[in-house]
Amino acid sequence: MSTSKTITFTLFIATLLSPCNAATNATTQPLFPAILIFGDSTVDTGNNNYHSQTIFKAKHLPYGIDLPNHKASGRFTNGKIFSDIIATKLNIKQFVPPFLQPNLSDQEIVTGVCFASAGAGYDDHTSLSTQAIRISDQPKMLKSYIARLKSIVGDKKAMEIINNALVVISAGPNDFILNYYDIPSRRLEFPHISGYQDFVLQRLNNFVRELYSLGCRKIMVGGLPPMGCLPIQMTAKFRNALRFCLEQENRDSVLYNQKLQNLLPQIEASLTGSKILYSNVYDPMMDMMQNPSKYGFKETKRGCCGTGHLETSFMCNAFSPTCRNHSEFLFFDSIHPSEATYNYMGNFLDTQIRVWLEA
């Protein structure tokens, strides 16, 4: 781990173990006027509920069971997801609504929305199999959002909000799971994973530049988690009865993240006035897996829903048994973290964002 990553990760551990973290000490003044979220199911707050063609939806229990109303909302976990937790910690709002939700209030529009879609990836090929809203199409939603925002606050104020909003991008795992590892549809074109990583990163590069052209300036881009430790990936590897993490897939994630960390400063340097943050999700998730008791976790190799080996989306449903204590499981289903995990990730990334703002 590099020196800067070590310092940041040390800050993460200190934040988690301190009884009084940055969010507690923060004033009630929002750090950003709005939050705008793009990506996949890790940040989708319910857009797929309103997009009839999408395969992956979370509008049924046990998803949402720990939300205040105990109802499924389209979030792929038992409670809040990362989008909501970051928005809360930055004093913007408690829950980030999906842009496709009907009848959004003016206030919800002004403080930001989510454009993400479960099953999406940077590679358009990914959405062919999932029927998700392609990431390359999510800027079209942003254009519609800006038009609505301008009708509420006027052109000048609207662009001030867009220029100063926190833009969160979280995607990538679906590209590798659905196109390379489990369904090798891209392997003929890219026989080596490194080549496909470069292709995905070029798509990411184009996406960030398109958001910039629409006025986005403060952008946080998430890296890959330890892909080989996702329960569904352990299951996909036959004869893995002891459910070990797949080390090659983890090495692939590390290599991708290194390339992403090298790419983002280059993009920032070429886009005047932009400020781009690499969001490190790999290290904190790996620490939770290697030191689960430190976080109160008792299970890290399977999800809380059903067997926890395969269930996600429609396979994780009201007929699926769930674990008794959701906060003791790192994963809620076979792909998605539990709300407890998202809370720890939120603590870490809140610290990263505050350090980034002061830099």
mmCIF file of C-alpha atoms in Angstrom:
data_model
loop_
_atom_site.group_PDB
_atom_site.id
_atom_site.type_symbol
_atom_site.label_atom_id
_atom_site.label_comp_id
_atom_site.label_asym_id
_atom_site.label_seq_id
_atom_site.Cartn_x
_atom_site.Cartn_y
_atom_site.Cartn_z
ATOM 1 C CA MET A 1 0.000 0.000 0.000
ATOM 2 C CA SER A 2 1.386 3.448 -0.888
ATOM 3 C CA THR A 3 2.177 6.007 1.817
ATOM 4 C CA SER A 4 -0.857 8.176 0.951
ATOM 5 C CA LYS A 5 -3.158 5.147 0.978
ATOM 6 C CA THR A 6 -1.685 4.040 4.293
ATOM 7 C CA ILE A 7 -2.357 7.464 5.848
ATOM 8 C CA THR A 8 -5.917 7.499 4.478
ATOM 9 C CA PHE A 9 -6.573 3.963 5.655
ATOM 10 C CA THR A 10 -5.197 4.787 9.100
ATOM 11 C CA LEU A 11 -7.642 7.689 9.179
ATOM 12 C CA PHE A 12 -10.380 5.193 8.306
ATOM 13 C CA ILE A 13 -9.547 2.939 11.255
ATOM 14 C CA ALA A 14 -9.304 5.942 13.586
ATOM 15 C CA THR A 15 -12.666 7.206 12.355
ATOM 16 C CA LEU A 16 -14.335 3.874 12.966
ATOM 17 C CA LEU A 17 -12.914 3.329 16.410
ATOM 18 C CA SER A 18 -13.281 6.897 17.662
ATOM 19 C CA PRO A 19 -16.466 7.569 19.643
ATOM 20 C CA CYS A 20 -16.655 11.014 18.065
ATOM 21 C CA ASN A 21 -16.126 10.930 14.313
ATOM 22 C CA ALA A 22 -16.084 13.624 11.648
ATOM 23 C CA ALA A 23 -19.816 13.398 11.039
ATOM 24 C CA THR A 24 -20.513 13.938 14.730
ATOM 25 C CA ASN A 25 -18.325 17.035 14.847
ATOM 26 C CA ALA A 26 -19.665 18.463 11.616
ATOM 27 C CA THR A 27 -21.851 21.516 11.578
ATOM 28 C CA THR A 28 -25.342 21.115 10.195
ATOM 29 C CA GLN A 29 -24.362 23.144 7.131
ATOM 30 C CA PRO A 30 -24.262 20.888 4.035
ATOM 31 C CA LEU A 31 -20.778 20.401 2.617
ATOM 32 C CA PHE A 32 -22.279 20.376 -0.896
ATOM 33 C CA PRO A 33 -25.523 21.948 -2.167
ATOM 34 C CA ALA A 34 -26.577 18.675 -3.781
ATOM 35 C CA ILE A 35 -25.530 15.085 -4.451
ATOM 36 C CA LEU A 36 -25.784 13.451 -7.893
ATOM 37 C CA ILE A 37 -25.272 9.708 -8.144
ATOM 38 C CA PHE A 38 -24.466 7.502 -11.137
ATOM 39 C CA GLY A 39 -23.698 3.814 -11.472
ATOM 40 C CA ASP A 40 -25.082 0.408 -10.582
ATOM 41 C CA SER A 41 -26.912 -1.401 -7.763
ATOM 42 C CA THR A 42 -24.408 -0.332 -5.102
ATOM 43 C CA VAL A 43 -25.880 3.174 -5.384
ATOM 44 C CA ASP A 44 -29.271 2.659 -7.122
ATOM 45 C CA THR A 45 -31.944 3.939 -4.731
ATOM 46 C CA GLY A 46 -34.835 2.636 -6.825
ATOM 47 C CA ASN A 47 -34.686 3.734 -10.467
ATOM 48 C CA ASN A 48 -35.202 0.161 -11.628
ATOM 49 C CA ASN A 49 -38.609 0.160 -9.910
ATOM 50 C CA TYR A 50 -39.784 2.616 -12.569
ATOM 51 C CA HIS A 51 -37.992 1.110 -15.564
ATOM 52 C CA SER A 52 -40.135 -1.806 -16.714
ATOM 53 C CA GLN A 53 -37.515 -3.567 -18.830
ATOM 54 C CA THR A 54 -34.860 -4.014 -16.153
ATOM 55 C CA ILE A 55 -34.359 -7.529 -14.817
ATOM 56 C CA PHE A 56 -32.860 -6.656 -11.433
ATOM 57 C CA LYS A 57 -35.243 -5.033 -8.969
ATOM 58 C CA ALA A 58 -35.355 -4.826 -5.171
ATOM 59 C CA LYS A 59 -38.930 -3.710 -4.585
ATOM 60 C CA HIS A 60 -39.824 -6.691 -2.420
ATOM 61 C CA LEU A 61 -38.912 -7.863 1.058
ATOM 62 C CA PRO A 62 -36.528 -8.717 2.637
ATOM 63 C CA TYR A 63 -34.874 -5.754 0.865
ATOM 64 C CA GLY A 64 -35.608 -2.628 2.899
ATOM 65 C CA ILE A 65 -36.648 -4.549 6.000
ATOM 66 C CA ASP A 66 -34.583 -2.242 8.252
ATOM 67 C CA LEU A 67 -35.661 1.039 6.652
ATOM 68 C CA PRO A 68 -37.829 3.251 8.911
ATOM 69 C CA ASN A 69 -41.039 2.068 7.210
ATOM 70 C CA HIS A 70 -39.779 -1.545 6.854
ATOM 71 C CA LYS A 71 -40.712 -1.520 3.168
ATOM 72 C CA ALA A 72 -38.675 -2.332 0.084
ATOM 73 C CA SER A 73 -37.697 0.787 -1.856
ATOM 74 C CA GLY A 74 -35.487 -0.547 -4.636
ATOM 75 C CA ARG A 75 -32.298 -0.463 -2.563
ATOM 76 C CA PHE A 76 -30.346 -3.733 -2.724
ATOM 77 C CA THR A 77 -29.779 -4.202 0.985
ATOM 78 C CA ASN A 78 -31.665 -4.380 4.268
ATOM 79 C CA GLY A 79 -31.651 -0.614 4.891
ATOM 80 C CA LYS A 80 -29.799 2.447 3.660
ATOM 81 C CA ILE A 81 -27.235 2.084 0.910
ATOM 82 C CA PHE A 82 -24.041 3.990 0.363
ATOM 83 C CA SER A 83 -25.817 6.843 -1.488
ATOM 84 C CA ASP A 84 -28.016 7.658 1.491
ATOM 85 C CA ILE A 85 -25.293 7.276 4.084
ATOM 86 C CA ILE A 86 -22.899 9.665 2.339
ATOM 87 C CA ALA A 87 -25.698 12.205 1.769
ATOM 88 C CA THR A 88 -26.598 11.991 5.462
ATOM 89 C CA LYS A 89 -23.013 12.371 6.667
ATOM 90 C CA LEU A 90 -22.498 15.403 4.439
ATOM 91 C CA ASN A 91 -25.705 16.957 5.845
ATOM 92 C CA ILE A 92 -27.388 17.076 2.426
ATOM 93 C CA LYS A 93 -30.389 14.793 3.055
ATOM 94 C CA GLN A 94 -31.311 11.494 4.737
ATOM 95 C CA PHE A 95 -32.356 9.597 1.622
ATOM 96 C CA VAL A 96 -31.433 10.232 -2.020
ATOM 97 C CA PRO A 97 -34.484 9.655 -4.255
ATOM 98 C CA PRO A 98 -34.284 7.949 -7.643
ATOM 99 C CA PHE A 99 -34.717 10.421 -10.489
ATOM 100 C CA LEU A 100 -37.375 8.238 -12.143
ATOM 101 C CA GLN A 101 -39.588 8.354 -9.049
ATOM 102 C CA PRO A 102 -42.813 10.154 -9.984
ATOM 103 C CA ASN A 103 -43.837 13.390 -8.295
ATOM 104 C CA LEU A 104 -40.446 14.380 -6.897
ATOM 105 C CA SER A 105 -40.743 17.627 -4.959
ATOM 106 C CA ASP A 106 -38.822 20.745 -5.941
ATOM 107 C CA GLN A 107 -36.767 20.431 -2.748
ATOM 108 C CA GLU A 108 -35.770 16.868 -3.621
ATOM 109 C CA ILE A 109 -34.673 18.033 -7.060
ATOM 110 C CA VAL A 110 -32.673 20.962 -5.701
ATOM 111 C CA THR A 111 -30.678 18.823 -3.234
ATOM 112 C CA GLY A 112 -29.938 16.037 -5.687
ATOM 113 C CA VAL A 113 -31.079 12.677 -6.996
ATOM 114 C CA CYS A 114 -29.822 9.274 -8.076
ATOM 115 C CA PHE A 115 -29.517 8.226 -11.739
ATOM 116 C CA ALA A 116 -27.964 4.792 -11.090
ATOM 117 C CA SER A 117 -29.475 1.535 -12.313
ATOM 118 C CA ALA A 118 -28.897 -1.948 -10.882
ATOM 119 C CA GLY A 119 -27.180 -4.162 -13.428
ATOM 120 C CA ALA A 120 -25.460 -1.305 -15.273
ATOM 121 C CA GLY A 121 -21.818 -1.128 -16.256
ATOM 122 C CA TYR A 122 -19.425 1.116 -18.136
ATOM 123 C CA ASP A 123 -19.494 -1.414 -20.987
ATOM 124 C CA ASP A 124 -22.809 -1.059 -22.878
ATOM 125 C CA HIS A 125 -22.672 -4.818 -23.464
ATOM 126 C CA THR A 126 -23.352 -5.281 -19.742
ATOM 127 C CA SER A 127 -26.776 -3.681 -19.952
ATOM 128 C CA LEU A 128 -27.753 -5.875 -22.902
ATOM 129 C CA SER A 129 -28.038 -8.847 -20.557
ATOM 130 C CA THR A 130 -29.543 -6.992 -17.586
ATOM 131 C CA GLN A 131 -31.698 -4.435 -19.447
ATOM 132 C CA ALA A 132 -30.436 -1.846 -16.965
ATOM 133 C CA ILE A 133 -30.235 1.844 -17.799
ATOM 134 C CA ARG A 134 -26.839 2.016 -19.442
ATOM 135 C CA ILE A 135 -24.282 4.216 -17.742
ATOM 136 C CA SER A 136 -23.718 5.864 -21.108
ATOM 137 C CA ASP A 137 -27.416 6.856 -21.035
ATOM 138 C CA GLN A 138 -27.390 8.228 -17.491
ATOM 139 C CA PRO A 139 -26.098 11.665 -18.643
ATOM 140 C CA LYS A 140 -29.321 11.979 -20.684
ATOM 141 C CA MET A 141 -31.180 11.699 -17.375
ATOM 142 C CA LEU A 142 -28.882 14.391 -15.963
ATOM 143 C CA LYS A 143 -29.834 16.701 -18.847
ATOM 144 C CA SER A 144 -33.513 16.233 -17.984
ATOM 145 C CA TYR A 145 -32.693 16.876 -14.337
ATOM 146 C CA ILE A 146 -30.848 20.119 -15.173
ATOM 147 C CA ALA A 147 -33.836 21.324 -17.191
ATOM 148 C CA ARG A 148 -36.137 20.687 -14.218
ATOM 149 C CA LEU A 149 -33.638 22.321 -11.843
ATOM 150 C CA LYS A 150 -33.452 25.435 -14.045
ATOM 151 C CA SER A 151 -37.241 25.692 -14.021
ATOM 152 C CA ILE A 152 -37.126 25.759 -10.194
ATOM 153 C CA VAL A 153 -34.160 28.037 -9.378
ATOM 154 C CA GLY A 154 -33.256 29.683 -12.689
ATOM 155 C CA ASP A 155 -30.372 29.053 -15.076
ATOM 156 C CA LYS A 156 -27.568 30.708 -13.091
ATOM 157 C CA LYS A 157 -28.407 29.149 -9.719
ATOM 158 C CA ALA A 158 -28.962 25.763 -11.348
ATOM 159 C CA MET A 159 -25.467 25.714 -12.821
ATOM 160 C CA GLU A 160 -23.994 26.861 -9.498
ATOM 161 C CA ILE A 161 -25.627 23.827 -7.897
ATOM 162 C CA ILE A 162 -24.332 21.460 -10.623
ATOM 163 C CA ASN A 163 -20.813 22.964 -10.455
ATOM 164 C CA ASN A 164 -20.642 22.492 -6.679
ATOM 165 C CA ALA A 165 -22.600 19.263 -6.253
ATOM 166 C CA LEU A 166 -20.851 16.093 -5.120
ATOM 167 C CA VAL A 167 -21.001 13.670 -8.026
ATOM 168 C CA VAL A 168 -20.649 10.016 -7.023
ATOM 169 C CA ILE A 169 -19.858 7.311 -9.584
ATOM 170 C CA SER A 170 -19.944 3.670 -8.498
ATOM 171 C CA ALA A 171 -19.764 0.919 -11.123
ATOM 172 C CA GLY A 172 -17.495 -1.745 -12.610
ATOM 173 C CA PRO A 173 -18.227 -5.110 -10.929
ATOM 174 C CA ASN A 174 -21.060 -5.988 -13.353
ATOM 175 C CA ASP A 175 -18.745 -5.487 -16.318
ATOM 176 C CA PHE A 176 -16.331 -8.129 -15.062
ATOM 177 C CA ILE A 177 -18.898 -10.564 -13.613
ATOM 178 C CA LEU A 178 -21.270 -10.478 -16.597
ATOM 179 C CA ASN A 179 -18.758 -10.103 -19.432
ATOM 180 C CA TYR A 180 -15.575 -11.781 -18.285
ATOM 181 C CA TYR A 181 -15.711 -14.077 -15.265
ATOM 182 C CA ASP A 182 -19.087 -15.809 -15.132
ATOM 183 C CA ILE A 183 -20.281 -15.122 -18.691
ATOM 184 C CA PRO A 184 -17.106 -14.815 -20.794
ATOM 185 C CA SER A 185 -18.704 -12.878 -23.667
ATOM 186 C CA ARG A 186 -15.818 -10.401 -23.926
ATOM 187 C CA ARG A 187 -12.978 -12.915 -23.672
ATOM 188 C CA LEU A 188 -12.712 -13.549 -27.404
ATOM 189 C CA GLU A 189 -12.207 -9.845 -27.997
ATOM 190 C CA PHE A 190 -10.006 -9.382 -24.910
ATOM 191 C CA PRO A 191 -8.133 -12.647 -24.189
ATOM 192 C CA HIS A 192 -6.262 -10.956 -21.321
ATOM 193 C CA ILE A 193 -8.092 -9.243 -18.454
ATOM 194 C CA SER A 194 -5.726 -6.271 -18.685
ATOM 195 C CA GLY A 195 -7.037 -5.452 -22.160
ATOM 196 C CA TYR A 196 -10.636 -5.526 -20.983
ATOM 197 C CA GLN A 197 -9.737 -3.356 -17.970
ATOM 198 C CA ASP A 198 -8.282 -0.763 -20.341
ATOM 199 C CA PHE A 199 -11.473 -0.866 -22.418
ATOM 200 C CA VAL A 200 -13.657 -0.347 -19.330
ATOM 201 C CA LEU A 201 -11.432 2.490 -18.104
ATOM 202 C CA GLN A 202 -11.677 4.229 -21.476
ATOM 203 C CA ARG A 203 -15.467 4.054 -21.172
ATOM 204 C CA LEU A 204 -15.169 5.511 -17.660
ATOM 205 C CA ASN A 205 -12.926 8.273 -19.010
ATOM 206 C CA ASN A 206 -15.529 9.178 -21.643
ATOM 207 C CA PHE A 207 -18.297 9.134 -19.036
ATOM 208 C CA VAL A 208 -16.496 11.498 -16.645
ATOM 209 C CA ARG A 209 -15.769 13.880 -19.522
ATOM 210 C CA GLU A 210 -19.428 13.902 -20.553
ATOM 211 C CA LEU A 211 -20.502 14.751 -16.998
ATOM 212 C CA TYR A 212 -17.924 17.552 -16.986
ATOM 213 C CA SER A 213 -19.349 18.916 -20.245
ATOM 214 C CA LEU A 214 -22.731 19.171 -18.499
ATOM 215 C CA GLY A 215 -21.277 21.170 -15.593
ATOM 216 C CA CYS A 216 -20.135 18.572 -13.054
ATOM 217 C CA ARG A 217 -16.865 19.525 -11.374
ATOM 218 C CA LYS A 218 -16.512 17.684 -8.033
ATOM 219 C CA ILE A 219 -16.481 14.005 -8.868
ATOM 220 C CA MET A 220 -15.781 10.921 -6.737
ATOM 221 C CA VAL A 221 -15.100 7.715 -8.683
ATOM 222 C CA GLY A 222 -15.247 4.341 -6.968
ATOM 223 C CA GLY A 223 -12.774 1.556 -7.559
ATOM 224 C CA LEU A 224 -13.533 -2.159 -7.528
ATOM 225 C CA PRO A 225 -14.118 -4.119 -4.308
ATOM 226 C CA PRO A 226 -12.303 -7.441 -3.725
ATOM 227 C CA MET A 227 -14.259 -9.159 -6.520
ATOM 228 C CA GLY A 228 -13.034 -12.604 -5.575
ATOM 229 C CA CYS A 229 -14.582 -12.291 -2.109
ATOM 230 C CA LEU A 230 -18.138 -11.632 -3.302
ATOM 231 C CA PRO A 231 -20.227 -14.637 -2.180
ATOM 232 C CA ILE A 232 -21.607 -15.162 -5.684
ATOM 233 C CA GLN A 233 -18.085 -15.357 -7.098
ATOM 234 C CA MET A 234 -17.059 -17.918 -4.482
ATOM 235 C CA THR A 235 -20.120 -19.941 -5.513
ATOM 236 C CA ALA A 236 -19.342 -19.600 -9.233
ATOM 237 C CA LYS A 237 -16.006 -21.340 -8.631
ATOM 238 C CA PHE A 238 -16.945 -25.006 -8.404
ATOM 239 C CA ARG A 239 -15.234 -27.230 -5.826
ATOM 240 C CA ASN A 240 -14.846 -24.263 -3.498
ATOM 241 C CA ALA A 241 -16.565 -25.953 -0.559
ATOM 242 C CA LEU A 242 -14.490 -24.030 1.992
ATOM 243 C CA ARG A 243 -15.468 -20.796 0.237
ATOM 244 C CA PHE A 244 -12.085 -19.193 -0.150
ATOM 245 C CA CYS A 245 -11.773 -15.798 -1.819
ATOM 246 C CA LEU A 246 -10.682 -16.116 -5.447
ATOM 247 C CA GLU A 247 -7.229 -14.593 -5.311
ATOM 248 C CA GLN A 248 -6.855 -14.090 -9.067
ATOM 249 C CA GLU A 249 -10.024 -12.005 -9.221
ATOM 250 C CA ASN A 250 -8.780 -9.981 -6.245
ATOM 251 C CA ARG A 251 -5.464 -9.405 -8.002
ATOM 252 C CA ASP A 252 -7.410 -8.271 -11.053
ATOM 253 C CA SER A 253 -9.299 -5.781 -8.862
ATOM 254 C CA VAL A 254 -6.046 -4.417 -7.440
ATOM 255 C CA LEU A 255 -4.595 -3.971 -10.944
ATOM 256 C CA TYR A 256 -7.752 -2.201 -12.172
ATOM 257 C CA ASN A 257 -7.726 0.093 -9.148
ATOM 258 C CA GLN A 258 -4.073 0.967 -9.706
ATOM 259 C CA LYS A 259 -4.838 1.882 -13.319
ATOM 260 C CA LEU A 260 -7.843 3.946 -12.188
ATOM 261 C CA GLN A 261 -5.745 5.813 -9.621
ATOM 262 C CA ASN A 262 -3.246 6.662 -12.361
ATOM 263 C CA LEU A 263 -5.979 7.707 -14.800
ATOM 264 C CA LEU A 264 -8.005 10.061 -12.607
ATOM 265 C CA PRO A 265 -5.265 12.692 -12.037
ATOM 266 C CA GLN A 266 -4.712 12.745 -15.822
ATOM 267 C CA ILE A 267 -8.412 13.400 -16.401
ATOM 268 C CA GLU A 268 -8.450 16.083 -13.706
ATOM 269 C CA ALA A 269 -5.410 17.833 -15.220
ATOM 270 C CA SER A 270 -7.114 17.968 -18.609
ATOM 271 C CA LEU A 271 -10.436 19.343 -17.318
ATOM 272 C CA THR A 272 -10.041 22.905 -16.020
ATOM 273 C CA GLY A 273 -11.654 23.459 -12.642
ATOM 274 C CA SER A 274 -12.401 19.801 -12.020
ATOM 275 C CA LYS A 275 -11.627 18.039 -8.761
ATOM 276 C CA ILE A 276 -11.678 14.240 -8.932
ATOM 277 C CA LEU A 277 -11.355 11.842 -6.007
ATOM 278 C CA TYR A 278 -10.557 8.140 -6.185
ATOM 279 C CA SER A 279 -12.847 6.291 -3.785
ATOM 280 C CA ASN A 280 -10.980 3.373 -2.227
ATOM 281 C CA VAL A 281 -13.490 0.623 -1.436
ATOM 282 C CA TYR A 282 -11.083 -2.304 -1.767
ATOM 283 C CA ASP A 283 -8.967 -1.763 1.351
ATOM 284 C CA PRO A 284 -11.769 -1.193 3.892
ATOM 285 C CA MET A 285 -13.786 -4.144 2.557
ATOM 286 C CA MET A 286 -10.737 -6.395 2.678
ATOM 287 C CA ASP A 287 -10.051 -5.278 6.243
ATOM 288 C CA MET A 288 -13.622 -6.181 7.209
ATOM 289 C CA MET A 289 -13.145 -9.633 5.704
ATOM 290 C CA GLN A 290 -9.796 -10.249 7.336
ATOM 291 C CA ASN A 291 -10.731 -8.742 10.733
ATOM 292 C CA PRO A 292 -14.496 -9.273 10.998
ATOM 293 C CA SER A 293 -14.714 -9.194 14.801
ATOM 294 C CA LYS A 294 -13.361 -5.631 14.802
ATOM 295 C CA TYR A 295 -16.576 -4.608 13.039
ATOM 296 C CA GLY A 296 -18.984 -6.935 14.805
ATOM 297 C CA PHE A 297 -19.286 -9.295 11.825
ATOM 298 C CA LYS A 298 -19.697 -13.030 12.336
ATOM 299 C CA GLU A 299 -20.178 -13.998 8.677
ATOM 300 C CA THR A 300 -18.269 -12.690 5.662
ATOM 301 C CA LYS A 301 -18.483 -15.518 3.119
ATOM 302 C CA ARG A 302 -22.203 -15.660 2.445
ATOM 303 C CA GLY A 303 -25.132 -13.271 2.396
ATOM 304 C CA CYS A 304 -27.870 -12.959 5.006
ATOM 305 C CA CYS A 305 -30.651 -13.802 2.509
ATOM 306 C CA GLY A 306 -31.412 -17.467 1.825
ATOM 307 C CA THR A 307 -28.332 -19.679 1.575
ATOM 308 C CA GLY A 308 -26.370 -16.491 0.936
ATOM 309 C CA HIS A 309 -24.464 -18.265 -1.832
ATOM 310 C CA LEU A 310 -26.478 -17.308 -4.911
ATOM 311 C CA GLU A 311 -29.593 -15.316 -3.989
ATOM 312 C CA THR A 312 -29.899 -11.748 -5.245
ATOM 313 C CA SER A 313 -32.700 -9.625 -6.742
ATOM 314 C CA PHE A 314 -35.766 -11.812 -7.481
ATOM 315 C CA MET A 315 -34.050 -14.872 -5.963
ATOM 316 C CA CYS A 316 -33.849 -13.063 -2.621
ATOM 317 C CA ASN A 317 -37.529 -12.644 -1.808
ATOM 318 C CA ALA A 318 -40.223 -12.819 0.876
ATOM 319 C CA PHE A 319 -39.969 -16.626 0.900
ATOM 320 C CA SER A 320 -36.214 -16.571 1.561
ATOM 321 C CA PRO A 321 -35.162 -17.142 5.171
ATOM 322 C CA THR A 322 -32.865 -14.442 6.482
ATOM 323 C CA CYS A 323 -30.239 -14.351 9.192
ATOM 324 C CA ARG A 324 -31.396 -13.292 12.645
ATOM 325 C CA ASN A 325 -28.991 -10.386 13.102
ATOM 326 C CA HIS A 326 -28.486 -8.502 9.845
ATOM 327 C CA SER A 327 -25.648 -6.379 11.239
ATOM 328 C CA GLU A 328 -23.508 -9.488 11.858
ATOM 329 C CA PHE A 329 -23.319 -10.206 8.115
ATOM 330 C CA LEU A 330 -20.967 -8.308 5.833
ATOM 331 C CA PHE A 331 -23.244 -9.118 2.858
ATOM 332 C CA PHE A 332 -27.032 -8.965 2.758
ATOM 333 C CA ASP A 333 -27.401 -11.004 -0.435
ATOM 334 C CA SER A 334 -24.802 -12.813 -2.536
ATOM 335 C CA ILE A 335 -23.487 -9.564 -4.074
ATOM 336 C CA HIS A 336 -24.543 -6.556 -2.042
ATOM 337 C CA PRO A 337 -23.211 -5.416 1.332
ATOM 338 C CA SER A 338 -25.431 -5.085 4.377
ATOM 339 C CA GLU A 339 -26.409 -1.688 5.756
ATOM 340 C CA ALA A 340 -23.829 -2.231 8.516
ATOM 341 C CA THR A 341 -21.093 -2.587 5.889
ATOM 342 C CA TYR A 342 -22.311 0.483 4.027
ATOM 343 C CA ASN A 343 -22.192 2.421 7.307
ATOM 344 C CA TYR A 344 -18.535 1.518 7.830
ATOM 345 C CA MET A 345 -17.777 2.370 4.203
ATOM 346 C CA GLY A 346 -19.625 5.656 4.665
ATOM 347 C CA ASN A 347 -17.430 6.526 7.664
ATOM 348 C CA PHE A 348 -14.306 5.869 5.641
ATOM 349 C CA LEU A 349 -15.415 7.776 2.541
ATOM 350 C CA ASP A 350 -16.765 10.682 4.598
ATOM 351 C CA THR A 351 -13.246 11.078 5.985
ATOM 352 C CA GLN A 352 -11.756 10.826 2.488
ATOM 353 C CA ILE A 353 -14.136 13.511 1.173
ATOM 354 C CA ARG A 354 -13.387 15.929 4.018
ATOM 355 C CA VAL A 355 -9.620 15.540 3.557
ATOM 356 C CA TRP A 356 -10.112 15.992 -0.215
ATOM 357 C CA LEU A 357 -12.066 19.225 0.266
ATOM 358 C CA GLU A 358 -9.327 20.679 2.433
ATOM 359 C CA ALA A 359 -6.543 19.735 0.014
#
